[in-house]
mmCIF file of C-alpha atoms in Angstrom:
data_model
loop_
_atom_site.group_PDB
_atom_site.id
_atom_site.type_symbol
_atom_site.label_atom_id
_atom_site.label_comp_id
_atom_site.label_asym_id
_atom_site.label_seq_id
_atom_site.Cartn_x
_atom_site.Cartn_y
_atom_site.Cartn_z
ATOM 1 C CA UNK A 1 1.381 -16.850 2.861
ATOM 2 C CA UNK A 2 3.032 -13.277 3.312
ATOM 3 C CA UNK A 3 5.372 -12.218 1.161
ATOM 4 C CA UNK A 4 6.466 -9.324 2.583
ATOM 5 C CA UNK A 5 6.475 -9.077 6.286
ATOM 6 C CA UNK A 6 7.085 -6.180 9.039
ATOM 7 C CA UNK A 7 7.244 -8.338 12.262
ATOM 8 C CA UNK A 8 7.420 -5.361 14.539
ATOM 9 C CA UNK A 9 3.936 -3.557 14.831
ATOM 10 C CA UNK A 10 5.056 -0.519 16.655
ATOM 11 C CA UNK A 11 8.144 1.205 17.738
ATOM 12 C CA UNK A 12 8.973 4.300 19.942
ATOM 13 C CA UNK A 13 12.082 6.618 19.775
ATOM 14 C CA UNK A 14 12.778 9.680 21.656
ATOM 15 C CA UNK A 15 13.372 12.719 19.030
ATOM 16 C CA UNK A 16 16.823 13.106 17.868
ATOM 17 C CA UNK A 17 17.616 9.101 17.926
ATOM 18 C CA UNK A 18 17.543 6.740 14.927
ATOM 19 C CA UNK A 19 14.525 4.960 14.259
ATOM 20 C CA UNK A 20 15.037 1.677 12.480
ATOM 21 C CA UNK A 21 12.131 -0.034 10.743
ATOM 22 C CA UNK A 22 12.822 -3.876 9.158
ATOM 23 C CA UNK A 23 11.304 -5.673 6.403
ATOM 24 C CA UNK A 24 11.518 -9.199 5.437
ATOM 25 C CA UNK A 25 10.563 -10.792 1.958
ATOM 26 C CA UNK A 26 10.092 -14.059 0.776
ATOM 27 C CA UNK A 27 9.565 -13.739 -3.019
ATOM 28 C CA UNK A 28 13.237 -13.899 -4.452
ATOM 29 C CA UNK A 29 11.385 -12.313 -8.082
ATOM 30 C CA UNK A 30 11.075 -9.080 -6.103
ATOM 31 C CA UNK A 31 13.608 -6.551 -7.699
ATOM 32 C CA UNK A 32 12.416 -3.025 -6.440
ATOM 33 C CA UNK A 33 11.478 -2.233 -2.627
ATOM 34 C CA UNK A 34 9.703 0.694 -1.483
ATOM 35 C CA UNK A 35 8.959 2.499 1.996
ATOM 36 C CA UNK A 36 5.335 4.391 2.299
ATOM 37 C CA UNK A 37 4.617 6.738 4.966
ATOM 38 C CA UNK A 38 0.599 6.972 6.224
ATOM 39 C CA UNK A 39 -0.996 9.362 8.476
ATOM 40 C CA UNK A 40 -4.540 8.508 9.768
ATOM 41 C CA UNK A 41 -7.140 8.756 7.440
ATOM 42 C CA UNK A 42 -4.773 9.709 4.732
ATOM 43 C CA UNK A 43 -3.698 7.498 1.760
ATOM 44 C CA UNK A 44 -0.128 6.444 2.052
ATOM 45 C CA UNK A 45 2.512 8.419 0.253
ATOM 46 C CA UNK A 46 5.873 7.362 -1.095
ATOM 47 C CA UNK A 47 9.003 7.862 1.068
ATOM 48 C CA UNK A 48 11.854 6.016 -0.538
ATOM 49 C CA UNK A 49 13.233 3.081 -2.926
ATOM 50 C CA UNK A 50 15.663 0.731 -3.705
ATOM 51 C CA UNK A 51 16.282 -1.358 -6.663
ATOM 52 C CA UNK A 52 17.619 -4.769 -6.190
ATOM 53 C CA UNK A 53 21.124 -3.766 -8.016
ATOM 54 C CA UNK A 54 21.901 -1.563 -4.706
ATOM 55 C CA UNK A 55 22.336 -2.074 -1.211
ATOM 56 C CA UNK A 56 22.058 1.102 0.254
ATOM 57 C CA UNK A 57 19.940 4.544 -0.803
ATOM 58 C CA UNK A 58 19.989 7.778 0.958
ATOM 59 C CA UNK A 59 17.498 10.577 1.168
ATOM 60 C CA UNK A 60 17.984 13.257 3.415
ATOM 61 C CA UNK A 61 17.200 11.708 7.184
ATOM 62 C CA UNK A 62 16.316 8.508 5.505
ATOM 63 C CA UNK A 63 18.197 5.829 4.291
ATOM 64 C CA UNK A 64 17.302 2.306 3.159
ATOM 65 C CA UNK A 65 19.390 -0.763 3.484
ATOM 66 C CA UNK A 66 19.256 -3.952 1.470
ATOM 67 C CA UNK A 67 20.414 -7.414 1.884
ATOM 68 C CA UNK A 68 19.689 -9.625 -0.988
ATOM 69 C CA UNK A 69 21.203 -12.544 0.771
ATOM 70 C CA UNK A 70 19.156 -12.270 3.559
ATOM 71 C CA UNK A 71 16.014 -11.006 2.000
ATOM 72 C CA UNK A 72 15.731 -8.055 4.162
ATOM 73 C CA UNK A 73 15.665 -4.582 4.387
ATOM 74 C CA UNK A 74 15.721 -1.671 6.663
ATOM 75 C CA UNK A 75 14.636 1.955 6.708
ATOM 76 C CA UNK A 76 16.624 4.175 9.118
ATOM 77 C CA UNK A 77 15.439 7.854 10.363
ATOM 78 C CA UNK A 78 18.158 9.986 11.505
ATOM 79 C CA UNK A 79 17.383 11.893 13.394
ATOM 80 C CA UNK A 80 13.584 11.172 14.226
ATOM 81 C CA UNK A 81 11.428 14.024 14.829
ATOM 82 C CA UNK A 82 7.873 13.985 16.149
ATOM 83 C CA UNK A 83 6.668 14.823 12.583
ATOM 84 C CA UNK A 84 7.969 11.329 11.745
ATOM 85 C CA UNK A 85 5.081 9.827 13.823
ATOM 86 C CA UNK A 86 3.155 7.723 11.307
ATOM 87 C CA UNK A 87 2.594 4.174 9.971
ATOM 88 C CA UNK A 88 5.370 3.110 7.769
ATOM 89 C CA UNK A 89 4.886 0.134 5.363
ATOM 90 C CA UNK A 90 6.989 -1.411 2.933
ATOM 91 C CA UNK A 91 6.332 -2.858 -0.291
ATOM 92 C CA UNK A 92 7.984 -4.761 -3.026
ATOM 93 C CA UNK A 93 7.300 -5.008 -6.592
ATOM 94 C CA UNK A 94 8.787 -7.531 -9.593
ATOM 95 C CA UNK A 95 9.099 -6.386 -13.137
ATOM 96 C CA UNK A 96 7.995 -9.916 -13.560
ATOM 97 C CA UNK A 97 4.550 -8.877 -13.371
ATOM 98 C CA UNK A 98 3.425 -8.946 -9.793
ATOM 99 C CA UNK A 99 1.636 -5.941 -8.077
ATOM 100 C CA UNK A 100 2.982 -3.710 -5.321
ATOM 101 C CA UNK A 101 2.813 -5.689 -2.432
ATOM 102 C CA UNK A 102 2.540 -4.431 1.320
ATOM 103 C CA UNK A 103 3.554 -5.652 4.659
ATOM 104 C CA UNK A 104 1.497 -4.817 7.406
ATOM 105 C CA UNK A 105 3.175 -1.875 8.561
ATOM 106 C CA UNK A 106 5.013 -0.202 11.650
ATOM 107 C CA UNK A 107 3.422 2.559 13.933
ATOM 108 C CA UNK A 108 6.450 4.838 14.615
ATOM 109 C CA UNK A 109 5.844 7.283 17.615
ATOM 110 C CA UNK A 110 8.537 9.900 18.111
ATOM 111 C CA UNK A 111 8.595 11.518 21.291
ATOM 112 C CA UNK A 112 9.898 14.840 22.017
ATOM 113 C CA UNK B 1 -7.256 15.445 -11.879
ATOM 114 C CA UNK B 2 -4.856 16.330 -9.787
ATOM 115 C CA UNK B 3 -4.495 13.087 -7.502
ATOM 116 C CA UNK B 4 -6.374 10.076 -7.141
ATOM 117 C CA UNK B 5 -9.807 10.695 -6.397
ATOM 118 C CA UNK B 6 -12.173 8.367 -4.600
ATOM 119 C CA UNK B 7 -15.992 8.324 -3.595
ATOM 120 C CA UNK B 8 -17.717 7.909 -1.548
ATOM 121 C CA UNK B 9 -15.508 9.068 1.147
ATOM 122 C CA UNK B 10 -17.367 7.375 3.516
ATOM 123 C CA UNK B 11 -20.238 4.832 3.459
ATOM 124 C CA UNK B 12 -22.166 3.034 6.149
ATOM 125 C CA UNK B 13 -24.631 0.124 4.658
ATOM 126 C CA UNK B 14 -26.610 -2.483 5.897
ATOM 127 C CA UNK B 15 -25.488 -5.938 6.021
ATOM 128 C CA UNK B 16 -26.521 -7.853 3.055
ATOM 129 C CA UNK B 17 -26.916 -4.825 0.289
ATOM 130 C CA UNK B 18 -24.414 -3.926 -2.440
ATOM 131 C CA UNK B 19 -22.076 -1.455 -2.489
ATOM 132 C CA UNK B 20 -19.961 0.323 -5.262
ATOM 133 C CA UNK B 21 -16.662 2.156 -4.923
ATOM 134 C CA UNK B 22 -15.275 4.341 -7.239
ATOM 135 C CA UNK B 23 -11.764 5.387 -8.256
ATOM 136 C CA UNK B 24 -10.856 8.479 -10.586
ATOM 137 C CA UNK B 25 -6.979 7.942 -11.184
ATOM 138 C CA UNK B 26 -4.549 10.132 -12.038
ATOM 139 C CA UNK B 27 -4.817 11.286 -15.905
ATOM 140 C CA UNK B 28 -2.700 9.007 -18.215
ATOM 141 C CA UNK B 29 -1.936 6.508 -15.466
ATOM 142 C CA UNK B 30 -2.491 3.251 -17.068
ATOM 143 C CA UNK B 31 -2.098 1.199 -14.046
ATOM 144 C CA UNK B 32 -4.827 1.230 -11.372
ATOM 145 C CA UNK B 33 -4.777 -0.430 -8.207
ATOM 146 C CA UNK B 34 -6.885 -1.252 -5.205
ATOM 147 C CA UNK B 35 -6.032 -1.906 -1.755
ATOM 148 C CA UNK B 36 -8.035 -2.593 1.345
ATOM 149 C CA UNK B 37 -6.798 -1.942 5.036
ATOM 150 C CA UNK B 38 -9.047 -3.662 8.010
ATOM 151 C CA UNK B 39 -8.797 -2.346 11.245
ATOM 152 C CA UNK B 40 -5.084 -2.804 12.729
ATOM 153 C CA UNK B 41 -4.278 -4.619 9.715
ATOM 154 C CA UNK B 42 -1.779 -3.903 6.671
ATOM 155 C CA UNK B 43 -2.746 -3.011 3.471
ATOM 156 C CA UNK B 44 -4.138 -6.287 1.386
ATOM 157 C CA UNK B 45 -3.771 -6.311 -2.481
ATOM 158 C CA UNK B 46 -7.104 -6.950 -3.864
ATOM 159 C CA UNK B 47 -6.572 -6.297 -7.909
ATOM 160 C CA UNK B 48 -4.698 -4.401 -10.054
ATOM 161 C CA UNK B 49 -5.265 -3.098 -13.825
ATOM 162 C CA UNK B 50 -3.036 -2.305 -16.678
ATOM 163 C CA UNK B 51 -5.523 -0.496 -19.098
ATOM 164 C CA UNK B 52 -8.596 -1.980 -18.910
ATOM 165 C CA UNK B 53 -7.530 -5.746 -18.228
ATOM 166 C CA UNK B 54 -6.859 -7.340 -14.919
ATOM 167 C CA UNK B 55 -3.992 -9.472 -14.944
ATOM 168 C CA UNK B 56 -3.845 -10.011 -11.103
ATOM 169 C CA UNK B 57 -7.347 -10.730 -9.659
ATOM 170 C CA UNK B 58 -5.776 -13.172 -6.941
ATOM 171 C CA UNK B 59 -6.257 -10.663 -3.880
ATOM 172 C CA UNK B 60 -9.969 -10.683 -4.131
ATOM 173 C CA UNK B 61 -11.226 -12.082 -1.142
ATOM 174 C CA UNK B 62 -14.530 -14.091 -2.350
ATOM 175 C CA UNK B 63 -16.497 -14.079 -5.553
ATOM 176 C CA UNK B 64 -19.068 -10.897 -3.934
ATOM 177 C CA UNK B 65 -16.143 -8.968 -4.722
ATOM 178 C CA UNK B 66 -15.442 -7.338 -8.349
ATOM 179 C CA UNK B 67 -14.026 -4.977 -10.230
ATOM 180 C CA UNK B 68 -13.934 -3.368 -13.415
ATOM 181 C CA UNK B 69 -12.133 -0.402 -15.645
ATOM 182 C CA UNK B 70 -13.511 1.447 -18.756
ATOM 183 C CA UNK B 71 -12.044 3.620 -21.027
ATOM 184 C CA UNK B 72 -8.701 2.793 -19.097
ATOM 185 C CA UNK B 73 -9.467 5.398 -16.731
ATOM 186 C CA UNK B 74 -12.241 5.256 -13.818
ATOM 187 C CA UNK B 75 -12.417 1.574 -11.965
ATOM 188 C CA UNK B 76 -15.273 0.233 -9.776
ATOM 189 C CA UNK B 77 -14.864 -1.994 -6.737
ATOM 190 C CA UNK B 78 -18.395 -3.618 -6.137
ATOM 191 C CA UNK B 79 -19.084 -5.610 -3.112
ATOM 192 C CA UNK B 80 -22.265 -7.852 -3.394
ATOM 193 C CA UNK B 81 -24.060 -8.485 -0.074
ATOM 194 C CA UNK B 82 -21.987 -6.843 1.975
ATOM 195 C CA UNK B 83 -20.594 -8.622 5.469
ATOM 196 C CA UNK B 84 -19.672 -6.973 8.701
ATOM 197 C CA UNK B 85 -15.720 -8.228 8.002
ATOM 198 C CA UNK B 86 -16.079 -6.048 4.473
ATOM 199 C CA UNK B 87 -15.775 -3.114 6.793
ATOM 200 C CA UNK B 88 -12.047 -1.384 5.890
ATOM 201 C CA UNK B 89 -10.933 1.454 4.084
ATOM 202 C CA UNK B 90 -10.550 0.552 0.504
ATOM 203 C CA UNK B 91 -7.682 2.427 -0.838
ATOM 204 C CA UNK B 92 -7.110 2.817 -4.754
ATOM 205 C CA UNK B 93 -3.865 3.696 -6.227
ATOM 206 C CA UNK B 94 -2.700 4.700 -9.928
ATOM 207 C CA UNK B 95 0.762 4.899 -11.792
ATOM 208 C CA UNK B 96 2.140 5.514 -14.740
ATOM 209 C CA UNK B 97 2.663 1.836 -15.346
ATOM 210 C CA UNK B 98 2.980 -1.430 -13.463
ATOM 211 C CA UNK B 99 6.558 -1.116 -12.688
ATOM 212 C CA UNK B 100 6.601 2.606 -11.851
ATOM 213 C CA UNK B 101 6.818 1.731 -8.105
ATOM 214 C CA UNK B 102 7.848 5.154 -6.934
ATOM 215 C CA UNK B 103 5.118 6.784 -8.874
ATOM 216 C CA UNK B 104 2.327 5.081 -7.387
ATOM 217 C CA UNK B 105 -0.249 7.772 -5.853
ATOM 218 C CA UNK B 106 -2.880 6.662 -3.535
ATOM 219 C CA UNK B 107 -6.480 8.332 -3.141
ATOM 220 C CA UNK B 108 -7.517 9.041 0.720
ATOM 221 C CA UNK B 109 -9.780 6.148 0.514
ATOM 222 C CA UNK B 110 -13.262 5.053 1.032
ATOM 223 C CA UNK B 111 -14.227 4.024 4.525
ATOM 224 C CA UNK B 112 -17.095 1.314 4.201
ATOM 225 C CA UNK B 113 -18.628 0.388 7.544
ATOM 226 C CA UNK B 114 -21.243 -2.905 7.353
ATOM 227 C CA UNK B 115 -23.712 -2.801 10.136
#
């Protein structure tokens, strides 16, 4: 049973536009959420996170929104750049003791 | 070391052989994780260590998979009697502790191909 779901395997966006990547989770014990970015042949790298006590966290072009009642989070990238093309993984963790659980990823392609 | 180091970076093995994958975490990181990414799939959690103990082994796909960590540092993931479906990138990560989600650092992975 997938606890973290990214239902869109891929997303194509034009340079300069907004990219919105979505993620849903089922485990209500999760209290910290993260987004990772992965280029081919490299390990994932941390991008941005949000605690369950917040509903928004912003870092430059990247903003993560959390809707706890809907168990949904999203990553907004604006403006999108070709260098943002990568696989984006949503992940969640619980201080009750789960390991970091990842979704299956969304491949973002930003065209110039 | 400066980052998480994994070896071998690439391994081709014959079906039925055993393989060992090694992970050297960042110095001082007590938590260590193993994930697997099969072709076209997401990051599948396998096991994590807090120190030398493994509180959660729930992700290990079968009893052919085992992992150990000694001295609170290096970890070895062993796959016995490899099968073709074991072909994947095996990623190791470490963090200061299990709750430091934003300071989990990944290695570049060990690419395993079972022929």
